[in-house]
XYZ file of C-alpha atoms in Angstrom:
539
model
C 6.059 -8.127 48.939
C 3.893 -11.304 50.363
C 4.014 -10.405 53.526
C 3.079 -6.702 52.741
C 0.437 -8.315 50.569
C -0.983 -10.334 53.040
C -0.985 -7.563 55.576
C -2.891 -4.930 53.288
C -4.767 -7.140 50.549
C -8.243 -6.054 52.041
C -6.913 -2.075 51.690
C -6.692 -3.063 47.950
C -10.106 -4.702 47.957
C -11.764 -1.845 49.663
C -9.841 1.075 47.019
C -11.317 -1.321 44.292
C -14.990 -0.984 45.537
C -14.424 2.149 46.410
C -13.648 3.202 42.877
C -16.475 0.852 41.261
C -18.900 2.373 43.539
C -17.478 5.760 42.118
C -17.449 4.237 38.608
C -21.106 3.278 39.291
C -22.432 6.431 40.513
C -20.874 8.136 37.209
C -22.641 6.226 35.207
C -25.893 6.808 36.978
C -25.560 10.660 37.142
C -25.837 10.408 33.519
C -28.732 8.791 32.943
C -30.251 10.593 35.592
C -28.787 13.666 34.274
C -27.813 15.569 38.030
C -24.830 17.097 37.046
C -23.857 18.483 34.205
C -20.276 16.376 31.912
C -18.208 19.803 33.033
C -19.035 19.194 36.576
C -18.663 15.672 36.512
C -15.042 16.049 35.505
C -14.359 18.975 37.954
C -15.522 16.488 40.916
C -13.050 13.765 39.932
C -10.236 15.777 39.448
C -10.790 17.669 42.569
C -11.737 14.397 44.645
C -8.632 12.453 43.124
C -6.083 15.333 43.256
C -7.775 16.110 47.054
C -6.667 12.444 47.990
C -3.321 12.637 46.302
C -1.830 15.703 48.137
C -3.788 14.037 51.610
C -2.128 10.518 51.058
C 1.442 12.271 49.724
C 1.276 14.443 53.435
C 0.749 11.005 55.745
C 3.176 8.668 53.728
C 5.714 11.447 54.779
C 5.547 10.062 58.011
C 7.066 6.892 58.833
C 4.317 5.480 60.977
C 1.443 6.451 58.256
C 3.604 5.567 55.051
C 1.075 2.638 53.937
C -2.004 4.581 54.990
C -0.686 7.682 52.919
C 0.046 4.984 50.277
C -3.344 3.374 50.346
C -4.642 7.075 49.666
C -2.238 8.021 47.166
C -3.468 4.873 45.585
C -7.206 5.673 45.884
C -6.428 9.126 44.259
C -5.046 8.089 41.216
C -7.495 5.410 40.699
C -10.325 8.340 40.727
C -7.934 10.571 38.604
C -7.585 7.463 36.032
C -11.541 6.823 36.297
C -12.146 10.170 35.071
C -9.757 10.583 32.522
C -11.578 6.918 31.339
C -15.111 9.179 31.555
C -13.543 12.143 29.871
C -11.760 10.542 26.318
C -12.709 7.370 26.594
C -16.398 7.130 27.817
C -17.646 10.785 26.456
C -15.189 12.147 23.923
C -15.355 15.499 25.700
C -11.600 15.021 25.996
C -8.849 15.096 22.822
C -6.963 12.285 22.813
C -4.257 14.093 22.932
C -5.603 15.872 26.129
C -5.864 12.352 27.827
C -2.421 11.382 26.590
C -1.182 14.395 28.145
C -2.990 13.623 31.660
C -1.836 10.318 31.619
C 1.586 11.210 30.993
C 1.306 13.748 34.196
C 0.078 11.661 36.585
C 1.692 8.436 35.625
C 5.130 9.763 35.490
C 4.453 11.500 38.506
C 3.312 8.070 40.432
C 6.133 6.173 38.674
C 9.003 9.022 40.271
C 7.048 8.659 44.068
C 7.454 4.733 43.818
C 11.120 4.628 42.131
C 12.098 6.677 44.841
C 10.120 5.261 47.785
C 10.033 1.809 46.901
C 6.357 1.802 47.064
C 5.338 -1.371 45.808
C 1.893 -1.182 47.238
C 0.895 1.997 45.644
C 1.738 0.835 42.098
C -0.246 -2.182 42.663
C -3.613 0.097 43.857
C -2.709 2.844 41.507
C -2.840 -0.206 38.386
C -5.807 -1.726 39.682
C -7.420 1.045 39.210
C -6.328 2.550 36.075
C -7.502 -0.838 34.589
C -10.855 -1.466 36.483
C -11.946 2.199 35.574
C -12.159 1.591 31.592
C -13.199 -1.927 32.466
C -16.230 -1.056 33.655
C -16.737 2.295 31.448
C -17.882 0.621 28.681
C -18.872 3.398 26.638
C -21.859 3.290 23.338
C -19.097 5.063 21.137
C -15.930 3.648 19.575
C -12.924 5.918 21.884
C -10.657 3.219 20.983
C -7.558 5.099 19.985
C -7.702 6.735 23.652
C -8.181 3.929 25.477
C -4.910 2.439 23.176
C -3.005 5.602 24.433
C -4.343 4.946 28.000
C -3.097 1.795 28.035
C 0.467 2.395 26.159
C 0.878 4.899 29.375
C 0.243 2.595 31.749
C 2.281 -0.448 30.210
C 5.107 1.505 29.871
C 5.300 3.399 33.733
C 4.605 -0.024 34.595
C 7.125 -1.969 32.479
C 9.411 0.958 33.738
C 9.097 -0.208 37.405
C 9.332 -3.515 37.319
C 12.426 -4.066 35.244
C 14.177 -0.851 37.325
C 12.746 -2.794 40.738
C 12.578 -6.537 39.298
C 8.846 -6.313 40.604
C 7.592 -8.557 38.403
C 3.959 -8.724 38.960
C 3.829 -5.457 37.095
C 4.429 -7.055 34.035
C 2.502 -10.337 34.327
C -0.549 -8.044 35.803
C -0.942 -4.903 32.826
C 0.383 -7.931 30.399
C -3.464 -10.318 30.707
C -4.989 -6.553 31.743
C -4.077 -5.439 28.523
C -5.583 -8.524 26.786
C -8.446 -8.800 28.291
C -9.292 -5.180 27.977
C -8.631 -5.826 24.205
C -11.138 -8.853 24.432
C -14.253 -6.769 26.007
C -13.611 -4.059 23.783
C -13.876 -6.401 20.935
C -17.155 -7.889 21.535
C -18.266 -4.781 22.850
C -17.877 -2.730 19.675
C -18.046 -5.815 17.360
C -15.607 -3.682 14.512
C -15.253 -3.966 11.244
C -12.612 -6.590 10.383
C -12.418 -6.304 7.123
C -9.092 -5.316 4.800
C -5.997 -6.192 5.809
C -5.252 -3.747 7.895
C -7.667 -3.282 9.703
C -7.705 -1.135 13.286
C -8.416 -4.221 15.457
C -5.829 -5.478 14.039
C -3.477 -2.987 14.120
C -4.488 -2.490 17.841
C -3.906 -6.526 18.673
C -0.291 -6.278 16.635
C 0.924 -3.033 18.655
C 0.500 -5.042 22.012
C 2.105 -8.055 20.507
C 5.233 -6.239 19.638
C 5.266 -4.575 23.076
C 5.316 -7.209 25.156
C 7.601 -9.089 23.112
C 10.277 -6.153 23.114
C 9.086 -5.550 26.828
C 10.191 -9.027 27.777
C 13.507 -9.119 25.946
C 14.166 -6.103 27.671
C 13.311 -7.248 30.868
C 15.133 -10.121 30.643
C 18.668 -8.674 29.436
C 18.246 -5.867 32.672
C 17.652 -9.159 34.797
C 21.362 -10.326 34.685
C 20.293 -11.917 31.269
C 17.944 -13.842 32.492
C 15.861 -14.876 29.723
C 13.687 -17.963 31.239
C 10.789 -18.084 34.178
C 7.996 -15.609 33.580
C 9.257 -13.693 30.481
C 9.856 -16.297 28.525
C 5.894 -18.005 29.838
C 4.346 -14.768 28.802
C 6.524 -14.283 25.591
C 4.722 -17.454 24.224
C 1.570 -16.316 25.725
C 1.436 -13.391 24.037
C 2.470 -14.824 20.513
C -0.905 -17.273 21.229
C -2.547 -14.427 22.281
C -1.974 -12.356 19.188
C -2.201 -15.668 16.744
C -5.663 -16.283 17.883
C -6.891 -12.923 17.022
C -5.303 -12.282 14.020
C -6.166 -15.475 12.262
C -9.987 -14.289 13.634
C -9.862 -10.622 12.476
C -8.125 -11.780 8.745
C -10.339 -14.914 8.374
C -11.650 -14.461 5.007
C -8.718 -12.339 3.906
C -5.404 -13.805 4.406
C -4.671 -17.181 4.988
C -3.710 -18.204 8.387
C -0.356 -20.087 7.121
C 0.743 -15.952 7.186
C 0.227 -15.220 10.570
C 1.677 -18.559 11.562
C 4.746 -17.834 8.854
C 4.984 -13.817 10.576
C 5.492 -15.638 14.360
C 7.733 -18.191 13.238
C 9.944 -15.463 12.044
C 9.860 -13.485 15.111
C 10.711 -15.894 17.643
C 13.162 -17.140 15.774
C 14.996 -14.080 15.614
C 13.726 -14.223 19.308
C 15.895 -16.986 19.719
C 18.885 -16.197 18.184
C 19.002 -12.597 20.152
C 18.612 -15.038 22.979
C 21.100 -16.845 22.062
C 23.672 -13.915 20.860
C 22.872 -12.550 24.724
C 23.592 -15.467 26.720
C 26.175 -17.447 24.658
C 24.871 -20.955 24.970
C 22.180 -23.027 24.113
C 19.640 -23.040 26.662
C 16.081 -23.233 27.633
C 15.110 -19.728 27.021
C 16.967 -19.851 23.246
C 15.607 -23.241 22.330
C 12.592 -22.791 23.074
C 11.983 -19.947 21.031
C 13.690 -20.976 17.865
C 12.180 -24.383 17.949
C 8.599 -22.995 18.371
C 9.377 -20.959 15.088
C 10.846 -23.421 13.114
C 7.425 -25.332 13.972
C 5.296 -22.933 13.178
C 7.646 -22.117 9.757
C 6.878 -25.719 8.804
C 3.221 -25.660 9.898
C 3.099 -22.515 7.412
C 4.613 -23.957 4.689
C 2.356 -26.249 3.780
C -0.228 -23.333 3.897
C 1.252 -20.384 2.255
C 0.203 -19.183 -1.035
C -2.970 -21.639 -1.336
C -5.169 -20.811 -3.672
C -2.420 -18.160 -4.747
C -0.898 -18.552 -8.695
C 2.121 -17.651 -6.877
C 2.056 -20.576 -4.534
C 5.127 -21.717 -6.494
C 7.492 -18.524 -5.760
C 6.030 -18.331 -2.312
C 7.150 -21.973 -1.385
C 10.566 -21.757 -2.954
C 11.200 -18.358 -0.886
C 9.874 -20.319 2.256
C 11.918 -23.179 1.963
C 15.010 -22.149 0.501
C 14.950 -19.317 3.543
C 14.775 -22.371 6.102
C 17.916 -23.898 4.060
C 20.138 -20.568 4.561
C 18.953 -20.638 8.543
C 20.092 -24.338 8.896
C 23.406 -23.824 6.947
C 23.724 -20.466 8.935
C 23.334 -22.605 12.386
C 25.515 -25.596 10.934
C 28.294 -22.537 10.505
C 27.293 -20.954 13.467
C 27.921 -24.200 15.998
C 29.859 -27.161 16.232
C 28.626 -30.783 15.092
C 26.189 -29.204 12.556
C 25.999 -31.928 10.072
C 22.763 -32.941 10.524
C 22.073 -29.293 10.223
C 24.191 -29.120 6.774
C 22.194 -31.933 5.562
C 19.106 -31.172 6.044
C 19.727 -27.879 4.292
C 21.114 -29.607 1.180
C 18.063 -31.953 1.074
C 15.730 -29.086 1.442
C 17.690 -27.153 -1.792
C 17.724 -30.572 -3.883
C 13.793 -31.174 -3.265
C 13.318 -27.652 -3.952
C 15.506 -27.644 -7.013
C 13.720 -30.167 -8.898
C 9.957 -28.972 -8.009
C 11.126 -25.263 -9.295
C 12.332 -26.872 -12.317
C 8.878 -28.330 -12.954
C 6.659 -26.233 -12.089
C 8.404 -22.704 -13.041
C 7.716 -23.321 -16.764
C 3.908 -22.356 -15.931
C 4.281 -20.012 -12.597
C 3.967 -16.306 -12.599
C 6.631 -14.028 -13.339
C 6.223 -11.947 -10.152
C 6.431 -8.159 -11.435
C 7.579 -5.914 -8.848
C 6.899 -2.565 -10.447
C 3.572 -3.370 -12.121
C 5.845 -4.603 -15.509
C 8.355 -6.786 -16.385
C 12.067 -6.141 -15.291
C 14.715 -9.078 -16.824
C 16.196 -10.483 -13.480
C 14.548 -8.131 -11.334
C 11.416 -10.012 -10.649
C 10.225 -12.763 -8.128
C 10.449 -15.372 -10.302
C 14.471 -14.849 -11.169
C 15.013 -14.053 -7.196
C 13.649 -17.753 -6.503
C 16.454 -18.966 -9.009
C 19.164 -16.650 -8.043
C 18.884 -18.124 -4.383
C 18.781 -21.751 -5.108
C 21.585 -21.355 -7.628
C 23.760 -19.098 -4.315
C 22.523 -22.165 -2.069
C 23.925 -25.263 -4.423
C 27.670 -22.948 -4.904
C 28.051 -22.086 -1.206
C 27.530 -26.155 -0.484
C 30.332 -26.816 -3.612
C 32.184 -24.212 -2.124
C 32.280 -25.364 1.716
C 31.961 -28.916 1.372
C 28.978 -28.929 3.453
C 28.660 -32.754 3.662
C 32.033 -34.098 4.874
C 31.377 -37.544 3.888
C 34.357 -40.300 2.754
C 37.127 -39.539 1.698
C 38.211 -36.331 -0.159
C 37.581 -37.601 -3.424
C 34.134 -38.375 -2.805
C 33.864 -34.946 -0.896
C 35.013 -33.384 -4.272
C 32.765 -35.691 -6.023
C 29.968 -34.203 -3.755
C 31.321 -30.542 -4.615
C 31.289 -31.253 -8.124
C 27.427 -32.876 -8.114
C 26.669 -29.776 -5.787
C 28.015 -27.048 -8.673
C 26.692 -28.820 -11.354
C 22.992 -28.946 -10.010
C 23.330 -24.537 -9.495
C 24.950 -24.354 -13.219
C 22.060 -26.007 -14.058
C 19.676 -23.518 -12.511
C 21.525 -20.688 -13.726
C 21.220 -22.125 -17.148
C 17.328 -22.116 -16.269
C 16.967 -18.953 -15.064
C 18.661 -17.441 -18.022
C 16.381 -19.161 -20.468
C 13.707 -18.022 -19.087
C 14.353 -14.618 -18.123
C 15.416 -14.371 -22.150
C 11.807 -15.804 -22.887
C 9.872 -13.685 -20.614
C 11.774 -10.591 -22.063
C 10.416 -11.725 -25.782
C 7.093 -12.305 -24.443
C 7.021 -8.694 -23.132
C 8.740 -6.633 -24.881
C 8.636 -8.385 -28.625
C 5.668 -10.361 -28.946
C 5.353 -9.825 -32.560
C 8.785 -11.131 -33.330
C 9.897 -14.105 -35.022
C 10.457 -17.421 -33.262
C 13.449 -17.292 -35.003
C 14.430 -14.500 -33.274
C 13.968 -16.047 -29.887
C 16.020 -18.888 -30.758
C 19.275 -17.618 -31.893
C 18.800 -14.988 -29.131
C 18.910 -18.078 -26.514
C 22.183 -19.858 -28.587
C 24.018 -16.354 -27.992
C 22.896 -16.645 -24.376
C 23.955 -19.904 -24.036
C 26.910 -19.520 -24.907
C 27.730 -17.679 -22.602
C 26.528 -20.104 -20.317
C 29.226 -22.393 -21.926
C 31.691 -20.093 -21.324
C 30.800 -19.552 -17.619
C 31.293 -23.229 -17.386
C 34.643 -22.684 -18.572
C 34.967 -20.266 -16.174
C 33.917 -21.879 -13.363
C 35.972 -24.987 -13.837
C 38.942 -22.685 -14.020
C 38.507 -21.132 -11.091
C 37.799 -24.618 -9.289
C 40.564 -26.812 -11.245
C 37.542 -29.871 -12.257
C 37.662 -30.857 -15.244
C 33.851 -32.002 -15.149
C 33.214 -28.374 -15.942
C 35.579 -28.375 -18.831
C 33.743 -31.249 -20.387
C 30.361 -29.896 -19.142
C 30.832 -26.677 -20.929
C 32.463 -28.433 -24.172
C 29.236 -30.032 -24.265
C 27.024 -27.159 -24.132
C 29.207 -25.381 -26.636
C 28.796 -28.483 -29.223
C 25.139 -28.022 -28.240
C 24.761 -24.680 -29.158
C 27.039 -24.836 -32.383
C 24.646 -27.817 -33.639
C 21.490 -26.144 -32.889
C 23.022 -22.402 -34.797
C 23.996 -24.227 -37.649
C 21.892 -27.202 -38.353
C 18.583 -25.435 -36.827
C 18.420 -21.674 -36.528
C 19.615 -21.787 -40.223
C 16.112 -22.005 -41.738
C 14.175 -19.112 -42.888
C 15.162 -15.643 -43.358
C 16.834 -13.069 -41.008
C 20.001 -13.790 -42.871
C 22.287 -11.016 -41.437
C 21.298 -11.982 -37.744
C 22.441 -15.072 -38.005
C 24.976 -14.725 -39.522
C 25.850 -11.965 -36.295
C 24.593 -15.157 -34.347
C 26.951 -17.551 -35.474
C 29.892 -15.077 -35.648
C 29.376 -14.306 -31.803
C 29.435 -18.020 -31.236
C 32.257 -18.333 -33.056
C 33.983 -15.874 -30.687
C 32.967 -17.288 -27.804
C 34.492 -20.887 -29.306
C 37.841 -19.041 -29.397
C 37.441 -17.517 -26.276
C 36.820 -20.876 -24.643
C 39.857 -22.078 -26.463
C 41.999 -19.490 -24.514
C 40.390 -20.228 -21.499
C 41.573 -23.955 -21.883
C 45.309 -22.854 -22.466
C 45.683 -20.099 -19.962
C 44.173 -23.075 -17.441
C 46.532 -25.867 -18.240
C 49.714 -23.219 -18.845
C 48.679 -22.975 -15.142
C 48.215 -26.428 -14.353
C 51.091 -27.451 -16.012
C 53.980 -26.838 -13.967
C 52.044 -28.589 -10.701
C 51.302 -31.659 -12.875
C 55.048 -31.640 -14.197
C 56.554 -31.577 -10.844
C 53.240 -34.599 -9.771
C 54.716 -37.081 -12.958
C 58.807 -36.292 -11.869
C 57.864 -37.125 -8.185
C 56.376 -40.054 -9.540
C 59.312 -41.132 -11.726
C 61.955 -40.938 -9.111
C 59.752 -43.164 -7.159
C 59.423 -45.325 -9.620
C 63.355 -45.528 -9.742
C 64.276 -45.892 -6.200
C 61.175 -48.807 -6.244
């Protein structure tokens, strides 16, 4: 291709001002008003086709193939300058009517190079499809054409060079594309405003193109996922960054945009990673430039936001999972494992302070008991602290202070589980009886923690520590104290007396919890104390 390149670069500068010259003289025809729009039209389709079928006859022939070429090139550049005059400078043209040109003659290019390996002619043909709404800059807003203009062109291209491994006709419609975008920013000036806005919507389309584009391209190119896709992969995310932190200034805060890229290349990363089964540049890179940008965001999100709280648990307790996920994931991951646990502890406690006065976060405009934002944010730091009781995350000492860790570990998510029930059970008076008693509330949340108790029973069952045993007895003494010596004044006699019978229940049923467990334990620490007498014997 350099040497071809070298060879014919002045053809390609002479198609180029042939077409601008052909550009121009559009231009001026209208505001000299010669020729009629139909006519126009008529001329560049004949002109372009003309050249087409003329170039297509001498590339048949071996000696004329890059003349032929050179024509072939100069034909679809006119055919792509008036399609740009016809939907995108004028709107005489549907959109759909330019969709359905572009479609023809691009697919028809695409099939002459795939099956000539004419890498010449796509080079001329692209030059001109992207100089000819370059320079039509029109005084209406065609934008959606132009986007399906563009999408056409991307995609033969795309098409090419990961079939061929031509890879200048990625890196070439890739800053085309952008800087298209750019003049037709400034040129229109749009609105911006919303959320959602078209300029927007326009710069997030071409972000998600390029970045499946590339991924694609690289897993065709025997999995190669570094060099120039992985350059223009971060290019792109800057790119799209810098616009939409310009288009939503005012509207969203930019620790959003910089939150929504951290998340995609790290999944960018891991899909790297998942392809090429190691560790290398083109995965690292990735997932450490979004676990930067993660952190950058989380100091930002949910500023100024009542929700700020919610937000930053979410946030945080998501980059916890991720690090426990790689610690699982690959070998040596302690400093992974403990970075995750340090995260959920300092997480923990600032949920515990400030959830007392932080939204509930609705979802469906009114308040659902444990179907809400604010109980998610609990239910996911009390899974975090289990799974590290569970798997011994932090294999530090010796195995009792490994259990001791486990133990510490489980308490902490009992703990938030206890939270989030209380306040769930609170938020539900608040809504749905605000006219009650307090009285009401409070033996509600001694029934409810009793249960607690008895989960604690439960739990310590299931796990053989007797920290939970005492954990729960203490909870249960707890709750029996504050039913009888507390909840006792006023009225509402028959309630609490329902109250106290309930928690007299449960105090049975934690009773048989504590003899089914040591029936259990029993013959293990029977067999542990005659081991230990024989020893003693033979000593």
């Amino acid at each position: 291709m350099n040497a071809t390149f070298r060879k014919h670069w002045t053809s390609l500068l002479g198609v180029l001002l042939i077409l601008t010259a052909f550009v121009t003289l559009f231009k001026y025809s209208i505001d000299q008003g010669w020729i009629t729009d139909p006519m126009k039209i008529g001329l560049g389709l004949l002109c372009g086709a003309g050249l087409c079928v003329g170039g297509l006859a001498l590339a048949l022939h071996k000696r004329q193939t890059v003349t032929g070429e050179i024509i072939i090139g100069l034909g679809t550049s006119l055919l792509y300058a008036t399609f740009s005059f016809a939907g995108i400078y004028y709107e005489l043209w549907s959109s759909g009517s330019v969709f359905i040109g572009m479609i023809g003659i691009t697919a028809s290019l695409t099939a002459y190079a795939y099956r000539f390996d004419s890498r010449l002619l796509m080079n001329i043909s692209f030059a001109g499809g992207l100089l000819s709404p370059l320079l039509m800059q029109p005084a209406t807003d065609q934008v959606f054409a132009l986007f399906l203009y563009l999408l056409v062109l991307n995609a033969a291209f795309f098409f090419l060079s990961i079939a061929k491994g031509w890879s200048e006709l990625r890196i070439a419609p890739f800053f085309g594309s952008w800087l298209l975008y750019v003049v037709y920013f400034f040129h229109f000036d749009p609105p911006t405003e919303g959320l959602w806005s078209l300029p927007l919507r326009y710069a997030l389309a071409a972000f998600v193109f390029y970045i499946a584009g590339f991924m694609i391209s690289s897993w065709k190119n025997n999995r190669c996922f570094d060099g120039w896709n992985l350059y223009l992969s971060l290019a792109n995310g800057m790119l799209f960054g810098f616009w939409a932190m310009l288009i939503l200034d005012g509207d969203l805060h930019y620790g959003y945009v910089l939150a929504f890229l951290g998340v995609i290349y790290g999944i960018v990363g891991v899909l790297t990673y998942r392809f090429t089964g190691k560790i290398g540049l083109a995965s690292a890179v990735p997932m450490l430039a979004g676990l930067m940008l993660l952190l950058i965001a989380a100091t930002h999100l949910g500023s100024g936001m009542e929700t700020k709280p919610i937000v930053s648990v979410f946030l945080w307790g998501g980059i916890a999972v991720l690090l426990a996920w790689g610690a699982r994931r690959y070998p040596g991951g302690l400093l992974l494992n403990v970075g995750a646990v340090g995260i959920w502890l300092i997480v923990g406690i600032y949920w515990y302070i400030v959830t007392w006065d932080t939204p509930r976060g609705e979802w469906f405009g009114t308040y659902i008991p444990f179907l809400n934002s604010g109980a998610a944010a609990w239910m996911l730091l009390s899974a975090l602290g289990f799974y590290f009781s569970l798997n011994r995350v932090v294999p530090f000492g010796n195995d009792k202070t490994q259990e001791l860790l486990s133990q510490i570990f489980a308490l902490f998510a009992h703990l938030i589980v206890g939270g989030l029930l209380t306040l769930q059970i609170e938020n539900a008076f608040e809504e749905y009886a605000p006219d009650s008693a307090e009285m009401s509330l409070s033996l509600t949340l001694s029934v409810v923690w009793g249960v607690y108790a008895l989960l604690l029973f439960l739990w310590g069952a299931y796990r053989r520590q007797m920290t939970f045993r005492w954990f729960g007895s203490a909870v249960l003494l707890f709750v029996a104290f504050k039913a009888i010596f507390l909840d006792l004044s006023g009225e509402q006699v028959l309630y609490k007396v329902l109250v106290l019978l309930i928690l007299g229940g449960m105090s049975f049923l934690a009773t048989w919890i504590n003899g089914k467990w040591r029936t259990e334990n029993q013959p293990a620490a029977e067999s542990e104390n005659l081991r230990n007498d024989v020893f003693d014997r033979h000593s």
